PDB file of C-alpha atoms in Angstrom:
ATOM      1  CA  UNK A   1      87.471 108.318 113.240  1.00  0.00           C
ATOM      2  CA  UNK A   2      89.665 106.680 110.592  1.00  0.00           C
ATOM      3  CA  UNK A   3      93.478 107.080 109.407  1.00  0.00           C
ATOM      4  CA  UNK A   4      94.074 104.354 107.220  1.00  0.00           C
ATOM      5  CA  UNK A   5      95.243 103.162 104.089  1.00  0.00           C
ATOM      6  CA  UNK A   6      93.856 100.440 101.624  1.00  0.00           C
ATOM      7  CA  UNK A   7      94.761  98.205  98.572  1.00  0.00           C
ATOM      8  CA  UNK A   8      92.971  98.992  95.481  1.00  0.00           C
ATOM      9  CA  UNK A   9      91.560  96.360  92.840  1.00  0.00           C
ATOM     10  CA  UNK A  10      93.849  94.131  91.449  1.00  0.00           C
ATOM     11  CA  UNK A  11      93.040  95.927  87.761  1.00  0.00           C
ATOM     12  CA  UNK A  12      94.350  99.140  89.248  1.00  0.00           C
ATOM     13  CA  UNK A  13      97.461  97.810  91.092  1.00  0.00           C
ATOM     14  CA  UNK A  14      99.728  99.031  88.508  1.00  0.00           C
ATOM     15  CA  UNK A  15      99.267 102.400  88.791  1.00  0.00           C
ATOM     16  CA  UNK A  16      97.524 102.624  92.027  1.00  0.00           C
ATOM     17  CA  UNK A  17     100.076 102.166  95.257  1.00  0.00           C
ATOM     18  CA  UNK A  18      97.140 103.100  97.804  1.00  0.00           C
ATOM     19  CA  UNK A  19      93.791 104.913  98.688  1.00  0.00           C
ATOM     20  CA  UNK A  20      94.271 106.818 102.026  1.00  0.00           C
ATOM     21  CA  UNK A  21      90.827 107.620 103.782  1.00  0.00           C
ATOM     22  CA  UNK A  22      91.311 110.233 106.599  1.00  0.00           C
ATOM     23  CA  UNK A  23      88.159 111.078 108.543  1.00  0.00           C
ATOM     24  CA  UNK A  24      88.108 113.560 111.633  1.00  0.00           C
ATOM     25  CA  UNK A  25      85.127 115.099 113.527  1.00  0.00           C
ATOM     26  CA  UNK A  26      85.448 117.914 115.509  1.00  0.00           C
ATOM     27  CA  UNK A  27      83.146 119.357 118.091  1.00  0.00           C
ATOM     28  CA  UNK A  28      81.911 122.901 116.552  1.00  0.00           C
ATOM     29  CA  UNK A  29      84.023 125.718 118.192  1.00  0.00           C
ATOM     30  CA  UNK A  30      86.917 122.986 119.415  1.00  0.00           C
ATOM     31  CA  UNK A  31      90.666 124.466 118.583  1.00  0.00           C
ATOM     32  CA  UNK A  32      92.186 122.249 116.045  1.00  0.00           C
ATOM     33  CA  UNK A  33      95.975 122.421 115.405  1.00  0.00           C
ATOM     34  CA  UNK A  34      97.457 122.786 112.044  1.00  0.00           C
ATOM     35  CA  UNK A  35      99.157 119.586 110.664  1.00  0.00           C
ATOM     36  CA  UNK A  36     102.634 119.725 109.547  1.00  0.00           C
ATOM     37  CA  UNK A  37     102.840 117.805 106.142  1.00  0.00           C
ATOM     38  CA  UNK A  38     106.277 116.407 105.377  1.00  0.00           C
ATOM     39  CA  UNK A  39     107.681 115.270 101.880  1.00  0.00           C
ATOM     40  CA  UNK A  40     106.792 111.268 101.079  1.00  0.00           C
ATOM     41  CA  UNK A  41     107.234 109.629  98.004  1.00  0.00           C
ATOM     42  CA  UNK A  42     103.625 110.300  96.574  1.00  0.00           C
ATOM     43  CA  UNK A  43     101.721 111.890  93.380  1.00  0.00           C
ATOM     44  CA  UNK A  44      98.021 112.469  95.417  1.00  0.00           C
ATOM     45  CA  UNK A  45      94.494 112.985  93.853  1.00  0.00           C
ATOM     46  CA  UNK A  46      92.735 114.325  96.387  1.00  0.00           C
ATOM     47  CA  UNK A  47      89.340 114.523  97.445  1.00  0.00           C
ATOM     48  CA  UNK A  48      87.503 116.842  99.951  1.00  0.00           C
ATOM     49  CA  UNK A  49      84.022 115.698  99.841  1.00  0.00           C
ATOM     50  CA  UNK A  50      83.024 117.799 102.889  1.00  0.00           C
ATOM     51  CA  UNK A  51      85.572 120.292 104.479  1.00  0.00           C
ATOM     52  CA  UNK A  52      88.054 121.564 102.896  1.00  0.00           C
ATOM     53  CA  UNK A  53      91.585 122.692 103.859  1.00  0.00           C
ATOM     54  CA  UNK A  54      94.158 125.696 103.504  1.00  0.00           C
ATOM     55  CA  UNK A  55      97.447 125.384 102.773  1.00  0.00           C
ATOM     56  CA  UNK A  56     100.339 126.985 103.642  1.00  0.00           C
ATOM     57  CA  UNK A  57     103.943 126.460 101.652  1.00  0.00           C
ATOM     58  CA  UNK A  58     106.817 128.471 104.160  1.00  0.00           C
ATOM     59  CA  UNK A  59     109.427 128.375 101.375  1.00  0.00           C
ATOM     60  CA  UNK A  60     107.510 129.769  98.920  1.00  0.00           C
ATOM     61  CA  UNK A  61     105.583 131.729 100.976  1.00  0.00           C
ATOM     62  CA  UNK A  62     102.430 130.971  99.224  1.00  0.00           C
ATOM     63  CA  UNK A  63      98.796 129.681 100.486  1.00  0.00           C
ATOM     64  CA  UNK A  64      95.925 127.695  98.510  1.00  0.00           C
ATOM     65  CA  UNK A  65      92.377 127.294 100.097  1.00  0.00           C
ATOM     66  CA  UNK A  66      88.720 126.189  99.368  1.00  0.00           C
ATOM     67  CA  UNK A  67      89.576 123.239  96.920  1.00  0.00           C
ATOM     68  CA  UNK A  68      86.781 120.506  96.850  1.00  0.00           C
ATOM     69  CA  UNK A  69      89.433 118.090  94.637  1.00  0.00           C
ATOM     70  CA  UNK A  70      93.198 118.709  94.137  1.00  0.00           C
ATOM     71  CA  UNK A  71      96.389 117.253  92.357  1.00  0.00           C
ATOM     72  CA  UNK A  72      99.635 117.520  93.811  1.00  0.00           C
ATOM     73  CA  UNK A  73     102.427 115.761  92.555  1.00  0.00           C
ATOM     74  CA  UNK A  74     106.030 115.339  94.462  1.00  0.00           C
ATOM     75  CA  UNK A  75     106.401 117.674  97.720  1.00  0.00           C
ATOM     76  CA  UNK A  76     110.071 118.375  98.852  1.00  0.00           C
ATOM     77  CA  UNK A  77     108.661 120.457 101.446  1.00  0.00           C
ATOM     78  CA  UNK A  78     106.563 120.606 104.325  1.00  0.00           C
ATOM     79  CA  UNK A  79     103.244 122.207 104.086  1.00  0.00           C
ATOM     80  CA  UNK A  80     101.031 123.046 106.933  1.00  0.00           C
ATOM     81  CA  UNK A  81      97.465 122.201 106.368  1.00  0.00           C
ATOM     82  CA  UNK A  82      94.583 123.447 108.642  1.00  0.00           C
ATOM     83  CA  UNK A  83      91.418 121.419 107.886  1.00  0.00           C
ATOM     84  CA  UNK A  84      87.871 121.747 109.245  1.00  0.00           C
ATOM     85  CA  UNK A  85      85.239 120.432 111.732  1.00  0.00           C
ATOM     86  CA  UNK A  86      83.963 117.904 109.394  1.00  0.00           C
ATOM     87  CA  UNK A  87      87.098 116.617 107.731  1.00  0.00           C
ATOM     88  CA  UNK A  88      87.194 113.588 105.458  1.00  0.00           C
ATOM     89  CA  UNK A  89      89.716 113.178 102.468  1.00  0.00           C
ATOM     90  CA  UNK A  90      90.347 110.360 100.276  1.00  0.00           C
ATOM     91  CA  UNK A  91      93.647 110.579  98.616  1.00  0.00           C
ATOM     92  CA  UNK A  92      94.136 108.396  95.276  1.00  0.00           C
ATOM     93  CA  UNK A  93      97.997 107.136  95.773  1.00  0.00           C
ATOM     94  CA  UNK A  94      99.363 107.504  92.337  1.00  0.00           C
ATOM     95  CA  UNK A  95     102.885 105.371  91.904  1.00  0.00           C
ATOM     96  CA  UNK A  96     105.718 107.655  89.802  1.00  0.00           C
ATOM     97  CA  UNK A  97     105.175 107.989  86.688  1.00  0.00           C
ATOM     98  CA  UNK A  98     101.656 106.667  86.792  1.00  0.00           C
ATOM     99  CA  UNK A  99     100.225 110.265  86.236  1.00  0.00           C
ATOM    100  CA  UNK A 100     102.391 110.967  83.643  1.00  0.00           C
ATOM    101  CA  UNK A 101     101.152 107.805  81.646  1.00  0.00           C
ATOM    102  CA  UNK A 102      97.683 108.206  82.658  1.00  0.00           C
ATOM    103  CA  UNK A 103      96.977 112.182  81.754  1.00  0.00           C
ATOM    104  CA  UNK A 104     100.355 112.962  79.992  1.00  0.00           C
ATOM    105  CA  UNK A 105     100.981 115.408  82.784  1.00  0.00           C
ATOM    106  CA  UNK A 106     104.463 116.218  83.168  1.00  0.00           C
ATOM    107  CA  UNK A 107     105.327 115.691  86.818  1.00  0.00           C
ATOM    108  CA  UNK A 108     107.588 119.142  86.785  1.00  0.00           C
ATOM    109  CA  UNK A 109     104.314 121.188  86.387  1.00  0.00           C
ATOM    110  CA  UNK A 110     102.858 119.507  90.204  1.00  0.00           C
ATOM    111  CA  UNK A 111     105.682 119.247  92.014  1.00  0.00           C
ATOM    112  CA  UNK A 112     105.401 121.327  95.401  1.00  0.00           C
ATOM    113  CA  UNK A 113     102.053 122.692  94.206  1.00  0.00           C
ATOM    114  CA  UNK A 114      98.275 122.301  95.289  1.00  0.00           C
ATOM    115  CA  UNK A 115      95.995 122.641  91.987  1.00  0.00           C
ATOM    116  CA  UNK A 116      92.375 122.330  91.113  1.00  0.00           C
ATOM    117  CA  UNK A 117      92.060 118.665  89.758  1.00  0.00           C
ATOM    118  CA  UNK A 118      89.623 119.462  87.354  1.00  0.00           C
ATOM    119  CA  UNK A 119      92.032 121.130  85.285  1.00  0.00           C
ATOM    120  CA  UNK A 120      93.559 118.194  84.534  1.00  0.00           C
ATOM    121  CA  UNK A 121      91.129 115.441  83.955  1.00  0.00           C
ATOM    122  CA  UNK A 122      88.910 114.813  81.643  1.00  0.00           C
ATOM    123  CA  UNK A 123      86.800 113.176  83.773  1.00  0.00           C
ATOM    124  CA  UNK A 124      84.655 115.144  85.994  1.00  0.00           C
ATOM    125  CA  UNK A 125      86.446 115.139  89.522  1.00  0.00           C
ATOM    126  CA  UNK A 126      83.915 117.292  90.740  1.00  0.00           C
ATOM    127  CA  UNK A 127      81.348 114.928  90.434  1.00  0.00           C
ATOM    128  CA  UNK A 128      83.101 111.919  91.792  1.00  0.00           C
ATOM    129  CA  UNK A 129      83.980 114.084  94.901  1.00  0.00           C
ATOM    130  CA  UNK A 130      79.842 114.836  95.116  1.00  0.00           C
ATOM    131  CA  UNK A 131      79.292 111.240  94.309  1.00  0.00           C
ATOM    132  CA  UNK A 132      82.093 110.073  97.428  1.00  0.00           C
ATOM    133  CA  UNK A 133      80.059 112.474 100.088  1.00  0.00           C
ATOM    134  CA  UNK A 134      77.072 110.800  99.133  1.00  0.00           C
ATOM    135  CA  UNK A 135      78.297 107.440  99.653  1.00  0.00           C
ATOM    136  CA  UNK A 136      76.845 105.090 102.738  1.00  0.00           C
ATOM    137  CA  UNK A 137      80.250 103.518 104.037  1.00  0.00           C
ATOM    138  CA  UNK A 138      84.258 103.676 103.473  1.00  0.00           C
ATOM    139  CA  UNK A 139      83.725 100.151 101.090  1.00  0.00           C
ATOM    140  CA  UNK A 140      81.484 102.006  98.667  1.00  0.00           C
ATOM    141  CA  UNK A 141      84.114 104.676  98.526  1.00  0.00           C
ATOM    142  CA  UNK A 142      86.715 102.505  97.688  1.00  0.00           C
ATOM    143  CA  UNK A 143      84.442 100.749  94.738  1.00  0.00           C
ATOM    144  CA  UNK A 144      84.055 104.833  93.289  1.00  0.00           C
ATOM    145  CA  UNK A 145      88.076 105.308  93.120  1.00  0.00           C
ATOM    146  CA  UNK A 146      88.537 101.855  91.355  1.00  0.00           C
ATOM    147  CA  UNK A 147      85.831 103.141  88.728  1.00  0.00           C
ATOM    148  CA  UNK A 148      87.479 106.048  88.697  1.00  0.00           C
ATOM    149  CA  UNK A 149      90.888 104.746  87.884  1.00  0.00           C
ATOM    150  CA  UNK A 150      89.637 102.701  85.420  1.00  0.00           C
ATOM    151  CA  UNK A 151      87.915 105.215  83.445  1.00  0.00           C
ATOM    152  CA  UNK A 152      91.718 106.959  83.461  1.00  0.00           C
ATOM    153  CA  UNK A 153      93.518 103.582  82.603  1.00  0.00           C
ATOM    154  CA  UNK A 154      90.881 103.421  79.915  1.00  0.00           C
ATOM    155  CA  UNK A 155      91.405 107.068  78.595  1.00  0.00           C
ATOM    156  CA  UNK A 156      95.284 106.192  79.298  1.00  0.00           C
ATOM    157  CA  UNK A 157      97.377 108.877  77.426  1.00  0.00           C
ATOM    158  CA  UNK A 158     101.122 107.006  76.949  1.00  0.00           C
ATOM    159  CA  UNK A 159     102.129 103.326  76.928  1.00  0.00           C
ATOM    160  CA  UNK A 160     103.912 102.078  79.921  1.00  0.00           C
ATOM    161  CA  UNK A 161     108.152 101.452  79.266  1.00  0.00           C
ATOM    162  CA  UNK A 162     110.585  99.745  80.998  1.00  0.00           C
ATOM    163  CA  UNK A 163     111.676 102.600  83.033  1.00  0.00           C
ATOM    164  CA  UNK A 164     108.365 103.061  84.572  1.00  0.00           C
ATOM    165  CA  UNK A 165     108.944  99.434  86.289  1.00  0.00           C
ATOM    166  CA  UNK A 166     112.235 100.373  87.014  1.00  0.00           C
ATOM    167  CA  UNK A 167     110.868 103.494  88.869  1.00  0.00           C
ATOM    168  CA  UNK A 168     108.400 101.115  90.859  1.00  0.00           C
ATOM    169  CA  UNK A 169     110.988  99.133  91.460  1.00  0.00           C
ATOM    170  CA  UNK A 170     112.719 101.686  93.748  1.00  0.00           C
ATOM    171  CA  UNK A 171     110.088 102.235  95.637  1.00  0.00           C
ATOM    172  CA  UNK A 172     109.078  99.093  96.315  1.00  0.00           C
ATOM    173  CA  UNK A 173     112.312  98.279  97.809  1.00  0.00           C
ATOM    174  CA  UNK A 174     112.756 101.380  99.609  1.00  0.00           C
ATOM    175  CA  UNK A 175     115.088 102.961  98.043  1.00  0.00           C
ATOM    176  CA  UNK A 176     117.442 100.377  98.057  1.00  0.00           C
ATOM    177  CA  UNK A 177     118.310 100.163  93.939  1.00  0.00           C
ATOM    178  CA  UNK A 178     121.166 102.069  92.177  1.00  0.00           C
ATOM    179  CA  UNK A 179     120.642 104.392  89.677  1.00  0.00           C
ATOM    180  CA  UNK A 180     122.868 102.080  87.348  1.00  0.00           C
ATOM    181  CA  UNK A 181     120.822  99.086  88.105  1.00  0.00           C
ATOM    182  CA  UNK A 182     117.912 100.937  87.472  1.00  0.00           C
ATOM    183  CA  UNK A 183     119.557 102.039  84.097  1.00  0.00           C
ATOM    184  CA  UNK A 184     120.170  98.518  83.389  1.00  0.00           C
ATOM    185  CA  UNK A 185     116.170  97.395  84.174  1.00  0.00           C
ATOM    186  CA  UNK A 186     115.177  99.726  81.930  1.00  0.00           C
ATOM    187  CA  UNK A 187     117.643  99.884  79.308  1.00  0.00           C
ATOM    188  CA  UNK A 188     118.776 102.956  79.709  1.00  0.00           C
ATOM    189  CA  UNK A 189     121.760 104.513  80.092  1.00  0.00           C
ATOM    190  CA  UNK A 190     122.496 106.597  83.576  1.00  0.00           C
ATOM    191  CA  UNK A 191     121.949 109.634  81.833  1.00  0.00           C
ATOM    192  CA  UNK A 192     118.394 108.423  80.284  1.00  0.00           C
ATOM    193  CA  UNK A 193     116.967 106.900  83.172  1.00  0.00           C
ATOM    194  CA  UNK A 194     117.762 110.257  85.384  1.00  0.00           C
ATOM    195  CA  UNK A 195     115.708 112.531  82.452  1.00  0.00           C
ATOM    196  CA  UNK A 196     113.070 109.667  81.804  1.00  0.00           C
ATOM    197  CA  UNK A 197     113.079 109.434  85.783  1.00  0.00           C
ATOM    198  CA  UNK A 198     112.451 113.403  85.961  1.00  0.00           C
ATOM    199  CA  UNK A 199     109.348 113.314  83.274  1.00  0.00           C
ATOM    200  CA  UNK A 200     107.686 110.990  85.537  1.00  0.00           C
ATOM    201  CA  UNK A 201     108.313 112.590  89.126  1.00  0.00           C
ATOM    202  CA  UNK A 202     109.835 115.611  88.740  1.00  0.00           C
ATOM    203  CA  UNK A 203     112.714 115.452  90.517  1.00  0.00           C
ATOM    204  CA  UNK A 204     116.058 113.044  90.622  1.00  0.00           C
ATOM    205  CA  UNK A 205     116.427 109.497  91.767  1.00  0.00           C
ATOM    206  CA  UNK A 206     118.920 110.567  94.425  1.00  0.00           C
ATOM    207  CA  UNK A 207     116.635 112.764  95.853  1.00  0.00           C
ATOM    208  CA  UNK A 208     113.472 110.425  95.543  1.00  0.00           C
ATOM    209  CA  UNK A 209     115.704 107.377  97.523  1.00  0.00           C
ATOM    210  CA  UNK A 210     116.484 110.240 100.574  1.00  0.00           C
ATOM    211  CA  UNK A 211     112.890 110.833 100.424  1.00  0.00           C
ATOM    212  CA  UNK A 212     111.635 107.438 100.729  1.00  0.00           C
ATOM    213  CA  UNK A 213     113.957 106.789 103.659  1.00  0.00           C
ATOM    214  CA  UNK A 214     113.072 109.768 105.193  1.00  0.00           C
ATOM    215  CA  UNK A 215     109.480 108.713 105.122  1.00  0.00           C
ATOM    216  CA  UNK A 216     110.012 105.227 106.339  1.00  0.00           C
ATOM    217  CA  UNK A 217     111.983 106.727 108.962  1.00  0.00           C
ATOM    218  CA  UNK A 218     108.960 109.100 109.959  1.00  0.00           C
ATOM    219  CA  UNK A 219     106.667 106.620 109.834  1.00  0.00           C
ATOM    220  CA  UNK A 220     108.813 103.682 111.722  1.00  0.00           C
ATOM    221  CA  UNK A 221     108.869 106.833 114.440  1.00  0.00           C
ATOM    222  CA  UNK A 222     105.214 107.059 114.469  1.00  0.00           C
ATOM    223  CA  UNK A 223     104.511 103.297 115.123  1.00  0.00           C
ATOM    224  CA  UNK A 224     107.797 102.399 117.288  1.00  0.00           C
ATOM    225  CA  UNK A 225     108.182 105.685 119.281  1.00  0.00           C
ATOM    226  CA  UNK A 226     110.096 103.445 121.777  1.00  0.00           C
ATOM    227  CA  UNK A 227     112.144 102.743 119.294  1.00  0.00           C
ATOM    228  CA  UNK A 228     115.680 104.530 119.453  1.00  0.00           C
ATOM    229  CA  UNK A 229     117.140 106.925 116.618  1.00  0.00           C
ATOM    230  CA  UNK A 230     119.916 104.854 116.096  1.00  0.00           C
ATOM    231  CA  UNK A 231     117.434 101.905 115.389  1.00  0.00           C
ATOM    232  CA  UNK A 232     115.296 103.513 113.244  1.00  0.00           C
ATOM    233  CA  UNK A 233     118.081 105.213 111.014  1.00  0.00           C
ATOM    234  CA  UNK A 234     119.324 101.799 110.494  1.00  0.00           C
ATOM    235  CA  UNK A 235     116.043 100.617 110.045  1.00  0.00           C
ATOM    236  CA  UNK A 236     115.123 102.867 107.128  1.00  0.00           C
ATOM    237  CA  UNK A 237     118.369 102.150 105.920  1.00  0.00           C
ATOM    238  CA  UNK A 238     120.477 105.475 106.606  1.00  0.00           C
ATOM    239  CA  UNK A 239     124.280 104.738 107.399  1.00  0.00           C
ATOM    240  CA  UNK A 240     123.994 106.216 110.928  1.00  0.00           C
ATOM    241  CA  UNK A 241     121.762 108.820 113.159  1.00  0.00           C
ATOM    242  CA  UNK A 242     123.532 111.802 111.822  1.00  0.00           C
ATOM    243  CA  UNK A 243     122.748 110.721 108.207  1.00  0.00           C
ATOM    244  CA  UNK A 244     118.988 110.510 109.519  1.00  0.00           C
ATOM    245  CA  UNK A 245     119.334 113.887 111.081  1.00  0.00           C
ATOM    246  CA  UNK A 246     120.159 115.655 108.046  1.00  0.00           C
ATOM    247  CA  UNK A 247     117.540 114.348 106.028  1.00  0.00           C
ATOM    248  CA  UNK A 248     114.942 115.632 108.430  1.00  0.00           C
ATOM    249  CA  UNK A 249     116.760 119.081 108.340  1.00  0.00           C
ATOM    250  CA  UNK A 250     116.563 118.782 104.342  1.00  0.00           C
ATOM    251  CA  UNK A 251     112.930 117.860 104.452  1.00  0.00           C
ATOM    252  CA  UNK A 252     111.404 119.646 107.586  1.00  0.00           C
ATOM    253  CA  UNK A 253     114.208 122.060 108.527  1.00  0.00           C
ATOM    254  CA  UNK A 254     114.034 120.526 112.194  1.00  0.00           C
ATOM    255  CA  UNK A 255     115.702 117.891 114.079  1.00  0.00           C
ATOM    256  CA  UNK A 256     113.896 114.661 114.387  1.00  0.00           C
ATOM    257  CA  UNK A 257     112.691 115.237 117.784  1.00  0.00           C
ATOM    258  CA  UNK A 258     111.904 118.742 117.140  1.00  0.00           C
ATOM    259  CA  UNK A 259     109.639 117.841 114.223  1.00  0.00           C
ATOM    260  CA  UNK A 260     108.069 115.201 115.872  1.00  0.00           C
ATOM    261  CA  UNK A 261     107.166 117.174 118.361  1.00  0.00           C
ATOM    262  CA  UNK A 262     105.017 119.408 116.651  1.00  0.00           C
ATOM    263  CA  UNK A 263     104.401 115.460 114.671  1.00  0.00           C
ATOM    264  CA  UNK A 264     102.732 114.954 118.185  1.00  0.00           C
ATOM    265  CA  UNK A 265     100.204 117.556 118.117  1.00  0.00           C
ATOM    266  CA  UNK A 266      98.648 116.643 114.724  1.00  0.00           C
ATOM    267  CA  UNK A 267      94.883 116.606 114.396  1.00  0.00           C
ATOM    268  CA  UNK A 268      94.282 112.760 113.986  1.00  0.00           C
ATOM    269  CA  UNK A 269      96.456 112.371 117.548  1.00  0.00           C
ATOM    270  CA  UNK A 270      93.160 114.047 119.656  1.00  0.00           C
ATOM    271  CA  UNK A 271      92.083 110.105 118.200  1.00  0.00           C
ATOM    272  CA  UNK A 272      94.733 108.511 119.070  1.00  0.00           C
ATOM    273  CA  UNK A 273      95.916 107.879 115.648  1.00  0.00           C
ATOM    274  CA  UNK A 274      99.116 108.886 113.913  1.00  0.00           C
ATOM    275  CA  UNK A 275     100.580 107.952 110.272  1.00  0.00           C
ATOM    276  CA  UNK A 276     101.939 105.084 110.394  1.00  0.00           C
ATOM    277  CA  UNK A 277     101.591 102.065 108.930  1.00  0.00           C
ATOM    278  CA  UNK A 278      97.502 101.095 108.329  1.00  0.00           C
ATOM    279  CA  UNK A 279      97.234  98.674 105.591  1.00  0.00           C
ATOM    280  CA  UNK A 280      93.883  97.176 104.779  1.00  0.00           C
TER     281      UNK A 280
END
């Protein structure tokens, strides 16, 4: 069983933060609890090369099911995703804004939605998904998403701009920039860089920075659960516990323990695994 995250090829670096492989076997007729999906900072191709999964948005009270490949840009949400016996999918990490260069998507049409890829890509996504079940090992999987990426890059739809550094840039240092810095990286003013910053993830910087700490914070949880709240709000760089606190009750609607709780019960934790930090 596998929960883990890789580096792509150094051609693909600039658009690509990650590829996630998540692969779960369950024995036929074995319960298997939903997983509660919160928000991180992420625009996802996925695919579903054997089992597929449903699901469930609670605030819009909508559901989405049998999807071999799907896009979904930023989620402010949780979703609640019940997957099958034979569960593998490998999730193409997009960084913001990358999408929207690559396919001239605009990022408000995917946020907090679950869509059929191949409406949005030229190339077939179907077929890659046939060609990843078909593969021998996890390595040759990873060599058919760098093709992949580079038949987008070469296909690529909008030049890259300042601003889409500058919008790397605050990820990479979790969160940590101003908007006005960020302005000034891209040449911008504050108003420019918060609409330019919208085309490309769909939302506002503000609310991108809470949830990259929030995610840090979730996934500093995950690998230090010894760790106190206290530490790991300071850690993920939130002023104190209650400022933690109410970014979980933004993003999940719980209190950090009480998400984590049902956290605890994922799928992948019957392995022993939990998302945390697995870099290649």
């Amino acid at each position: 069983m596998l929960l883990k995250d890789f580096i792509p090829a150094p051609d693909v670096q600039q658009f690509v933060q990650l590829y996630r492989i998540v692969h779960l076997r369950f024995e036929a007729g074995q319960a298997i609890p939903p997983k509660a999906y919160p928000p991180r900072p992420e625009h996802c191709l996925a695919f579903y090369p054997f089992d597929t999964e449903t699901v469930l948005f609670d605030q819009q009270g909508t559901m989405q099911q049998h999807l071999p490949v799907v896009l979904y840009g930023q989620l402010s949400e949780v979703t609640h995703r019940i997957i099958g016996h034979n569960f593998l999918v490998f999730q193409i990490i997009f960084y913001p804004g990358a999408l929207y260069n690559l396919t001239g998507i605009p990022a408000s049409e995917i946020c907090n939605q679950y869509l059929p890829a191949q409406h949005f890509f030229t190339t077939n996504v179907l077929q890659v998904n046939e060609q990843l079940r078909d593969a021998d090992s996890y390595a040759a999987m990873l060599d058919l998403a760098n093709d992949f990426v580079r038949q987008l890059i070469h296909r690529q739809r909008r030049s890259l701009l300042p601003v889409d550094d500058a919008c790397r840039w605050l990820l990479q240092q979790n969160g940590m920039v101003s908007v006005d810095a960020m302005a000034k990286a891209a040449c911008l003013s504050s108003r420019q860089l918060e609409r330019c910053f919208a085309e490309r993830t769909g939302i506002n910087p503000k609310t991108y920075e809470r949830i990259i700490r929030f995610d840090k914070a979730f996934r500093l949880r995950n690998s230090k659960p010894q760790f106190s709240w206290l530490r790991i709000a300071l850690e993920s760089h939130f002023h104190d516990y209650q400022h933690l606190a109410k970014a979980y009750k933004t993003f999940t609607g719980l209190s950090p323990n009480a998400f984590h709780a049902i956290e605890n019960n994922a799928p992948e934790r019957q392995f022993g695994l939990s998302e945390g930090y697995y870099n290649d």
